[in-house]
mmCIF file of C-alpha atoms in Angstrom:
data_model
loop_
_atom_site.group_PDB
_atom_site.id
_atom_site.type_symbol
_atom_site.label_atom_id
_atom_site.label_comp_id
_atom_site.label_asym_id
_atom_site.label_seq_id
_atom_site.Cartn_x
_atom_site.Cartn_y
_atom_site.Cartn_z
ATOM 1 C CA MET A 29 -40.236 -52.347 202.629
ATOM 2 C CA ALA A 30 -37.688 -54.960 203.777
ATOM 3 C CA ALA A 31 -37.870 -56.407 200.253
ATOM 4 C CA GLU A 32 -36.194 -53.296 198.936
ATOM 5 C CA LYS A 33 -32.889 -54.142 200.761
ATOM 6 C CA GLU A 34 -30.477 -55.802 198.320
ATOM 7 C CA ARG A 35 -28.920 -58.965 199.291
ATOM 8 C CA PRO A 36 -25.122 -58.832 199.514
ATOM 9 C CA CYS A 37 -22.893 -60.547 196.819
ATOM 10 C CA ALA A 38 -22.334 -64.311 197.612
ATOM 11 C CA GLY A 39 -18.535 -63.853 197.661
ATOM 12 C CA TYR A 40 -18.740 -61.013 200.078
ATOM 13 C CA GLN A 41 -21.174 -62.509 202.705
ATOM 14 C CA HIS A 42 -18.345 -63.141 205.256
ATOM 15 C CA GLY A 43 -17.934 -59.443 205.618
ATOM 16 C CA PRO A 44 -14.709 -57.342 205.950
ATOM 17 C CA PRO A 45 -11.831 -57.297 205.587
ATOM 18 C CA TRP A 46 -12.127 -58.314 202.097
ATOM 19 C CA VAL A 47 -9.057 -60.047 200.879
ATOM 20 C CA PHE A 48 -7.635 -59.706 197.314
ATOM 21 C CA LYS A 49 -4.726 -61.781 196.064
ATOM 22 C CA GLY A 50 -2.896 -61.138 192.680
ATOM 23 C CA SER A 51 -0.400 -58.768 191.057
ATOM 24 C CA ALA A 52 -0.643 -55.019 190.109
ATOM 25 C CA LEU A 53 0.903 -52.100 188.505
ATOM 26 C CA TYR A 54 0.838 -48.853 190.501
ATOM 27 C CA GLN A 55 1.736 -45.777 188.470
ATOM 28 C CA LEU A 56 1.868 -42.233 189.467
ATOM 29 C CA HIS A 57 1.300 -39.246 187.274
ATOM 30 C CA LEU A 58 1.546 -35.509 187.445
ATOM 31 C CA VAL A 59 -2.067 -34.486 187.079
ATOM 32 C CA LYS A 60 -3.299 -30.874 186.644
ATOM 33 C CA ALA A 61 -4.973 -29.687 189.805
ATOM 34 C CA SER A 62 -7.819 -28.270 187.854
ATOM 35 C CA THR A 63 -8.514 -31.849 186.420
ATOM 36 C CA ALA A 64 -8.381 -33.458 189.801
ATOM 37 C CA ARG A 65 -10.667 -30.847 191.429
ATOM 38 C CA ALA A 66 -13.317 -31.863 189.190
ATOM 39 C CA PHE A 67 -13.656 -35.083 191.144
ATOM 40 C CA VAL A 68 -12.552 -34.126 194.610
ATOM 41 C CA PRO A 69 -15.321 -32.887 196.986
ATOM 42 C CA ARG A 70 -15.098 -29.287 198.071
ATOM 43 C CA GLU A 71 -14.780 -30.340 201.676
ATOM 44 C CA LEU A 72 -11.376 -31.790 200.970
ATOM 45 C CA ARG A 73 -8.117 -30.063 200.319
ATOM 46 C CA LEU A 74 -6.200 -31.198 197.360
ATOM 47 C CA VAL A 75 -2.520 -31.817 197.906
ATOM 48 C CA GLU A 76 -0.873 -29.765 195.058
ATOM 49 C CA ALA A 77 2.194 -27.763 194.177
ATOM 50 C CA PHE A 78 2.831 -25.485 191.062
ATOM 51 C CA GLY A 79 -0.712 -26.262 189.784
ATOM 52 C CA TYR A 80 -0.245 -30.221 189.899
ATOM 53 C CA THR A 81 -1.219 -33.080 192.095
ATOM 54 C CA LEU A 82 -0.291 -36.777 192.168
ATOM 55 C CA GLY A 83 -2.765 -39.139 190.427
ATOM 56 C CA GLY A 84 -2.325 -42.061 188.187
ATOM 57 C CA MET A 85 -3.647 -45.657 188.101
ATOM 58 C CA PHE A 86 -3.703 -48.998 189.930
ATOM 59 C CA LEU A 87 -4.054 -51.836 187.394
ATOM 60 C CA ALA A 88 -4.571 -55.129 189.001
ATOM 61 C CA ARG A 89 -5.265 -58.839 188.150
ATOM 62 C CA TYR A 90 -6.692 -60.760 191.102
ATOM 63 C CA HIS A 91 -6.643 -64.490 190.980
ATOM 64 C CA ASP A 92 -8.404 -64.886 194.241
ATOM 65 C CA SER A 93 -10.941 -62.506 195.831
ATOM 66 C CA PRO A 94 -14.553 -62.556 197.136
ATOM 67 C CA ALA A 95 -15.701 -62.112 193.476
ATOM 68 C CA GLY A 96 -13.238 -64.752 192.155
ATOM 69 C CA GLU A 97 -10.864 -63.826 189.321
ATOM 70 C CA PHE A 98 -11.219 -60.336 187.811
ATOM 71 C CA ASP A 99 -9.261 -57.320 186.369
ATOM 72 C CA GLU A 100 -9.353 -53.920 187.804
ATOM 73 C CA LEU A 101 -8.297 -50.399 186.693
ATOM 74 C CA VAL A 102 -8.536 -47.679 189.332
ATOM 75 C CA VAL A 103 -7.941 -44.102 187.918
ATOM 76 C CA ILE A 104 -6.661 -41.967 190.792
ATOM 77 C CA ALA A 105 -7.503 -38.354 190.344
ATOM 78 C CA GLY A 106 -5.209 -36.983 192.938
ATOM 79 C CA ILE A 107 -4.152 -36.943 196.583
ATOM 80 C CA VAL A 108 -6.140 -35.032 199.268
ATOM 81 C CA TRP A 109 -4.950 -33.924 202.686
ATOM 82 C CA ASN A 110 -6.131 -35.770 205.695
ATOM 83 C CA PRO A 111 -3.766 -34.825 208.618
ATOM 84 C CA PRO A 112 -1.439 -36.228 209.593
ATOM 85 C CA THR A 113 -1.323 -38.069 206.292
ATOM 86 C CA SER A 114 -2.917 -37.954 202.908
ATOM 87 C CA CYS A 115 -5.445 -40.070 201.003
ATOM 88 C CA ALA A 116 -6.117 -41.060 197.379
ATOM 89 C CA TRP A 117 -9.327 -40.156 195.514
ATOM 90 C CA ALA A 118 -10.532 -42.535 192.841
ATOM 91 C CA ALA A 119 -12.039 -40.861 189.860
ATOM 92 C CA ARG A 120 -13.225 -44.051 188.172
ATOM 93 C CA VAL A 121 -13.006 -47.782 188.810
ATOM 94 C CA LEU A 122 -13.354 -50.265 186.011
ATOM 95 C CA VAL A 123 -13.752 -54.057 186.551
ATOM 96 C CA ASN A 124 -14.659 -57.070 184.440
ATOM 97 C CA SER A 125 -16.842 -58.412 187.201
ATOM 98 C CA ALA A 126 -20.486 -57.440 187.809
ATOM 99 C CA GLU A 127 -20.243 -58.711 191.406
ATOM 100 C CA ALA A 128 -17.117 -56.642 192.028
ATOM 101 C CA CYS A 129 -18.747 -53.616 190.511
ATOM 102 C CA ARG A 130 -21.878 -54.007 192.620
ATOM 103 C CA HIS A 131 -19.825 -54.371 195.780
ATOM 104 C CA GLY A 132 -17.596 -51.252 194.963
ATOM 105 C CA ARG A 133 -20.711 -49.103 194.372
ATOM 106 C CA LYS A 134 -22.908 -50.411 197.259
ATOM 107 C CA GLU A 135 -20.421 -51.197 199.992
ATOM 108 C CA VAL A 136 -17.384 -48.975 199.455
ATOM 109 C CA GLY A 137 -19.026 -46.014 197.649
ATOM 110 C CA LEU A 138 -16.710 -46.107 194.636
ATOM 111 C CA PRO A 139 -17.565 -44.880 191.125
ATOM 112 C CA SER A 140 -17.255 -48.456 189.821
ATOM 113 C CA HIS A 141 -18.328 -49.569 186.263
ATOM 114 C CA VAL A 142 -18.241 -52.874 184.385
ATOM 115 C CA ALA A 143 -15.728 -53.059 181.600
ATOM 116 C CA THR A 144 -13.969 -55.563 179.290
ATOM 117 C CA PHE A 145 -10.167 -56.064 179.355
ATOM 118 C CA SER A 146 -8.989 -57.340 175.981
ATOM 119 C CA LYS A 147 -5.335 -58.392 176.057
ATOM 120 C CA THR A 148 -3.511 -58.691 172.740
ATOM 121 C CA GLU A 149 -0.076 -58.602 171.165
ATOM 122 C CA ALA A 150 1.149 -55.172 169.990
ATOM 123 C CA ALA A 151 1.430 -54.831 166.262
ATOM 124 C CA GLY A 152 4.713 -55.791 164.698
ATOM 125 C CA LEU A 153 5.846 -58.169 167.331
ATOM 126 C CA GLY A 154 8.240 -60.935 166.254
ATOM 127 C CA ASN A 155 7.701 -64.649 166.970
ATOM 128 C CA GLU A 156 11.079 -65.729 168.226
ATOM 129 C CA PRO A 157 11.043 -65.920 172.067
ATOM 130 C CA LEU A 158 14.005 -64.427 173.934
ATOM 131 C CA VAL A 159 13.257 -64.491 177.605
ATOM 132 C CA LYS A 160 10.294 -64.899 179.951
ATOM 133 C CA SER A 161 8.089 -61.854 180.562
ATOM 134 C CA ASN A 162 7.884 -60.245 183.983
ATOM 135 C CA SER A 163 5.407 -62.004 186.429
ATOM 136 C CA PHE A 164 2.838 -59.161 186.488
ATOM 137 C CA LEU A 165 2.376 -59.586 182.688
ATOM 138 C CA SER A 166 2.185 -63.337 182.949
ATOM 139 C CA ILE A 167 -0.513 -63.126 185.675
ATOM 140 C CA LEU A 168 -2.452 -60.768 183.506
ATOM 141 C CA GLY A 169 -2.425 -63.421 180.831
ATOM 142 C CA ILE A 170 -1.038 -61.435 177.980
ATOM 143 C CA GLY A 171 1.996 -63.438 176.866
ATOM 144 C CA SER A 172 4.727 -65.426 178.360
ATOM 145 C CA THR A 173 7.730 -64.359 176.214
ATOM 146 C CA ILE A 174 9.540 -61.326 175.001
ATOM 147 C CA THR A 175 10.136 -61.159 171.340
ATOM 148 C CA LYS A 176 12.921 -59.739 169.295
ATOM 149 C CA GLN A 177 10.916 -56.914 167.705
ATOM 150 C CA GLY A 178 8.285 -56.396 170.242
ATOM 151 C CA SER A 179 8.125 -53.681 172.690
ATOM 152 C CA GLY A 180 5.103 -54.776 174.828
ATOM 153 C CA ARG A 181 1.659 -56.133 175.126
ATOM 154 C CA GLU A 182 -1.574 -54.179 175.000
ATOM 155 C CA ILE A 183 -4.749 -54.099 177.082
ATOM 156 C CA GLU A 184 -7.781 -52.476 175.608
ATOM 157 C CA ILE A 185 -10.361 -51.441 178.123
ATOM 158 C CA SER A 186 -13.918 -50.642 177.125
ATOM 159 C CA GLU A 187 -16.925 -49.769 179.348
ATOM 160 C CA THR A 188 -20.009 -51.852 178.967
ATOM 161 C CA LYS A 189 -23.573 -50.860 179.812
ATOM 162 C CA GLY A 190 -26.306 -53.322 178.892
ATOM 163 C CA SER A 191 -25.573 -54.201 175.245
ATOM 164 C CA SER A 192 -23.600 -51.156 174.525
ATOM 165 C CA THR A 193 -19.716 -50.797 174.678
ATOM 166 C CA ARG A 194 -17.683 -47.702 174.892
ATOM 167 C CA HIS A 195 -13.948 -47.621 174.323
ATOM 168 C CA PHE A 196 -12.052 -46.137 177.287
ATOM 169 C CA CYS A 197 -8.291 -46.520 176.768
ATOM 170 C CA ASN A 198 -5.400 -48.770 175.665
ATOM 171 C CA ILE A 199 -2.514 -49.519 177.988
ATOM 172 C CA SER A 200 0.693 -50.742 176.521
ATOM 173 C CA LEU A 201 2.847 -52.621 179.129
ATOM 174 C CA PRO A 202 6.537 -52.860 178.218
ATOM 175 C CA LEU A 203 8.408 -56.047 178.576
ATOM 176 C CA THR A 204 11.683 -54.946 180.172
ATOM 177 C CA GLY A 205 14.569 -56.497 181.953
ATOM 178 C CA SER A 206 16.633 -59.592 181.463
ATOM 179 C CA HIS A 207 15.537 -63.081 182.570
ATOM 180 C CA LYS A 208 18.285 -62.979 185.246
ATOM 181 C CA HIS A 209 16.955 -59.601 186.506
ATOM 182 C CA ARG A 210 13.342 -60.794 186.632
ATOM 183 C CA LYS A 211 14.058 -63.542 188.866
ATOM 184 C CA TRP A 212 14.243 -60.981 191.710
ATOM 185 C CA MET A 213 10.881 -59.450 192.281
ATOM 186 C CA GLY A 214 11.995 -56.868 194.818
ATOM 187 C CA PRO A 215 11.737 -56.810 198.616
ATOM 188 C CA ALA A 216 8.685 -57.769 200.619
ATOM 189 C CA ILE A 217 6.846 -54.808 202.150
ATOM 190 C CA ARG A 218 3.808 -54.031 204.013
ATOM 191 C CA MET A 219 1.937 -50.666 203.729
ATOM 192 C CA SER A 220 -1.336 -48.857 204.261
ATOM 193 C CA LEU A 221 -3.083 -47.214 201.360
ATOM 194 C CA PRO A 222 -5.791 -44.976 202.842
ATOM 195 C CA SER A 223 -8.452 -43.684 200.499
ATOM 196 C CA PHE A 224 -11.599 -41.620 200.415
ATOM 197 C CA SER A 225 -14.794 -42.471 198.516
ATOM 198 C CA GLY A 226 -18.489 -41.750 198.624
ATOM 199 C CA GLN A 227 -20.539 -38.814 197.567
ATOM 200 C CA THR A 228 -22.159 -41.009 194.993
ATOM 201 C CA GLU A 229 -25.767 -41.917 194.262
ATOM 202 C CA ASP A 230 -25.444 -45.018 196.415
ATOM 203 C CA HIS A 231 -23.458 -43.389 199.176
ATOM 204 C CA PRO A 232 -24.137 -39.565 199.561
ATOM 205 C CA ASP A 233 -21.834 -39.464 202.594
ATOM 206 C CA LEU A 234 -18.125 -38.989 202.457
ATOM 207 C CA LEU A 235 -16.315 -42.245 203.289
ATOM 208 C CA LYS A 236 -12.892 -43.291 204.323
ATOM 209 C CA TYR A 237 -11.403 -46.716 204.049
ATOM 210 C CA SER A 238 -7.957 -48.390 204.144
ATOM 211 C CA CYS A 239 -6.195 -51.142 202.038
ATOM 212 C CA GLN A 240 -3.496 -53.055 203.948
ATOM 213 C CA VAL A 241 -0.998 -54.290 201.491
ATOM 214 C CA GLU A 242 1.607 -56.989 201.580
ATOM 215 C CA CYS A 243 3.632 -57.581 198.299
ATOM 216 C CA ARG A 244 6.989 -57.691 196.696
ATOM 217 C CA VAL A 245 7.688 -54.371 195.014
ATOM 218 C CA SER A 246 10.113 -53.388 192.142
ATOM 219 C CA PRO A 247 10.354 -50.399 189.869
ATOM 220 C CA VAL A 248 9.369 -50.768 186.244
ATOM 221 C CA LYS A 249 9.178 -48.737 183.149
ATOM 222 C CA PRO A 250 5.736 -46.692 183.049
ATOM 223 C CA ALA A 251 3.128 -48.088 180.921
ATOM 224 C CA ARG A 252 2.010 -46.158 177.787
ATOM 225 C CA ILE A 253 -1.597 -45.013 177.718
ATOM 226 C CA TRP A 254 -3.627 -43.551 174.887
ATOM 227 C CA SER A 255 -7.267 -43.059 173.898
ATOM 228 C CA SER A 256 -9.178 -41.699 170.972
ATOM 229 C CA ARG A 257 -11.481 -39.926 173.392
ATOM 230 C CA THR A 258 -9.421 -36.961 174.580
ATOM 231 C CA THR A 259 -12.026 -34.125 174.988
ATOM 232 C CA ASP A 260 -11.325 -31.284 177.524
ATOM 233 C CA PRO A 261 -13.365 -31.137 180.689
ATOM 234 C CA GLN A 262 -16.655 -29.348 180.218
ATOM 235 C CA GLU A 263 -17.299 -26.054 181.969
ATOM 236 C CA SER A 264 -20.536 -24.815 183.514
ATOM 237 C CA SER A 265 -22.134 -21.542 182.604
ATOM 238 C CA ASP A 266 -20.136 -19.638 185.180
ATOM 239 C CA GLY A 267 -16.909 -20.788 183.675
ATOM 240 C CA LYS A 268 -15.976 -23.232 186.480
ATOM 241 C CA ILE A 269 -15.447 -26.877 185.929
ATOM 242 C CA SER A 270 -18.378 -29.038 187.207
ATOM 243 C CA ARG A 271 -17.342 -30.884 190.476
ATOM 244 C CA ALA A 272 -18.285 -34.285 191.730
ATOM 245 C CA GLY A 273 -18.941 -32.917 195.100
ATOM 246 C CA SER A 274 -21.770 -30.681 193.797
ATOM 247 C CA ASN A 275 -23.290 -33.750 192.151
ATOM 248 C CA VAL A 276 -23.478 -32.085 188.696
ATOM 249 C CA LEU A 277 -20.626 -33.974 186.991
ATOM 250 C CA ALA A 278 -22.290 -35.844 184.214
ATOM 251 C CA ASP A 279 -21.075 -39.554 183.639
ATOM 252 C CA SER A 280 -19.789 -38.741 180.158
ATOM 253 C CA ASP A 281 -17.776 -35.757 181.475
ATOM 254 C CA ALA A 282 -16.426 -37.929 184.431
ATOM 255 C CA GLN A 283 -15.277 -40.441 181.882
ATOM 256 C CA ASN A 284 -13.564 -37.949 179.747
ATOM 257 C CA GLN A 285 -11.795 -36.407 182.637
ATOM 258 C CA SER A 286 -10.784 -39.824 183.854
ATOM 259 C CA ILE A 287 -9.099 -40.398 180.539
ATOM 260 C CA SER A 288 -7.343 -37.048 180.995
ATOM 261 C CA VAL A 289 -5.945 -38.222 184.196
ATOM 262 C CA LEU A 290 -4.464 -41.306 182.551
ATOM 263 C CA LEU A 291 -3.051 -39.244 179.719
ATOM 264 C CA SER A 292 -1.175 -36.966 182.077
ATOM 265 C CA ARG A 293 2.649 -37.339 182.557
ATOM 266 C CA PRO A 294 3.859 -40.411 184.190
ATOM 267 C CA ILE A 295 6.537 -40.009 186.880
ATOM 268 C CA PHE A 296 7.303 -43.649 187.901
ATOM 269 C CA ALA A 297 5.683 -47.075 188.174
ATOM 270 C CA LEU A 298 5.928 -49.907 190.706
ATOM 271 C CA GLU A 299 5.097 -53.554 190.095
ATOM 272 C CA PHE A 300 3.422 -55.386 192.992
ATOM 273 C CA ASN A 301 3.889 -59.134 192.886
ATOM 274 C CA SER A 302 2.661 -61.782 195.452
ATOM 275 C CA LEU A 303 0.035 -59.199 196.285
ATOM 276 C CA LYS A 304 -2.286 -59.725 199.205
ATOM 277 C CA MET A 305 -4.574 -56.821 199.957
ATOM 278 C CA HIS A 306 -6.998 -56.434 202.909
ATOM 279 C CA VAL A 307 -9.706 -53.912 202.327
ATOM 280 C CA ASP A 308 -11.426 -52.636 205.510
ATOM 281 C CA ALA A 309 -15.048 -51.572 205.567
ATOM 282 C CA PRO A 310 -15.424 -47.759 205.058
ATOM 283 C CA LYS A 311 -16.492 -45.396 207.661
ATOM 284 C CA ILE A 312 -18.426 -42.106 207.421
ATOM 285 C CA PHE A 313 -15.939 -39.326 207.358
ATOM 286 C CA VAL A 314 -16.821 -35.816 208.632
ATOM 287 C CA PRO A 315 -14.274 -33.209 207.470
ATOM 288 C CA HIS A 316 -12.884 -30.846 210.183
ATOM 289 C CA SER A 317 -14.000 -33.325 212.875
ATOM 290 C CA LYS A 318 -12.079 -35.997 214.577
ATOM 291 C CA LYS A 319 -15.153 -38.273 214.719
ATOM 292 C CA GLU A 320 -15.671 -41.019 212.252
ATOM 293 C CA VAL A 321 -18.660 -43.155 212.378
ATOM 294 C CA GLY A 322 -18.912 -46.741 211.253
ATOM 295 C CA ILE A 323 -21.370 -47.519 208.499
ATOM 296 C CA SER A 324 -24.259 -49.734 209.787
ATOM 297 C CA SER A 325 -24.983 -52.994 207.950
ATOM 298 C CA ASN A 326 -28.710 -52.627 208.919
#
């Protein structure tokens, strides 16, 4: 029986907190509450107003982590209430590292999937460089200059499973600001980003974990996102949207609804540079109870 226990990833053997260094784009969207509820467990109360909640994405490039270099896209379905504060709920996590995917699923209870991140120039860009791009785009490795006719660079993200590939979305990151402006990357800040996870095949329990973030932050123009797959959420026979908490949300439906989150209206975006993020080990969370139990490693 002991042979059934999976060995931890080599890069994660030292245990939490797991440290990730790099750069990221944190973008908030107005997401329909009905779309977010398809992911949020019934035990948790969605923070909403006038039929909407705050969701969006966290797009990061890590140059140093327990899994080495990799890209990550976290689709945030919405915000749920956890007195006296609130926590984010991830609808889908895409990474181009099998090791990071395995860790997210097995250790943190995230809906992680392996994906490819193809970075290209947008069509119609000129060739004459004007100024250097912002540091986040440079770290992503998608160009080091702004051109006369160009408006941005694009990332095409596709999920991979075995030998099959399925397109997820395209993200256009605008190159904005003058060279003089981009010398200043914003003030240095520290903050905590609490999140819920779990209720997955690997972790049936509801979990809670925290990311301690240190970075330089500055506002940027929101990225433009599009996808050819924009189907509406599927409904069950009783007319209600299938929920993750009831374990009946098919993966294809979850993917489509994750895309719906990304295609919702952006409010604002923040660029995180010189990012250092400590991710603590998750704890089992019991709603309506003050007690949280640490996950045993045995």
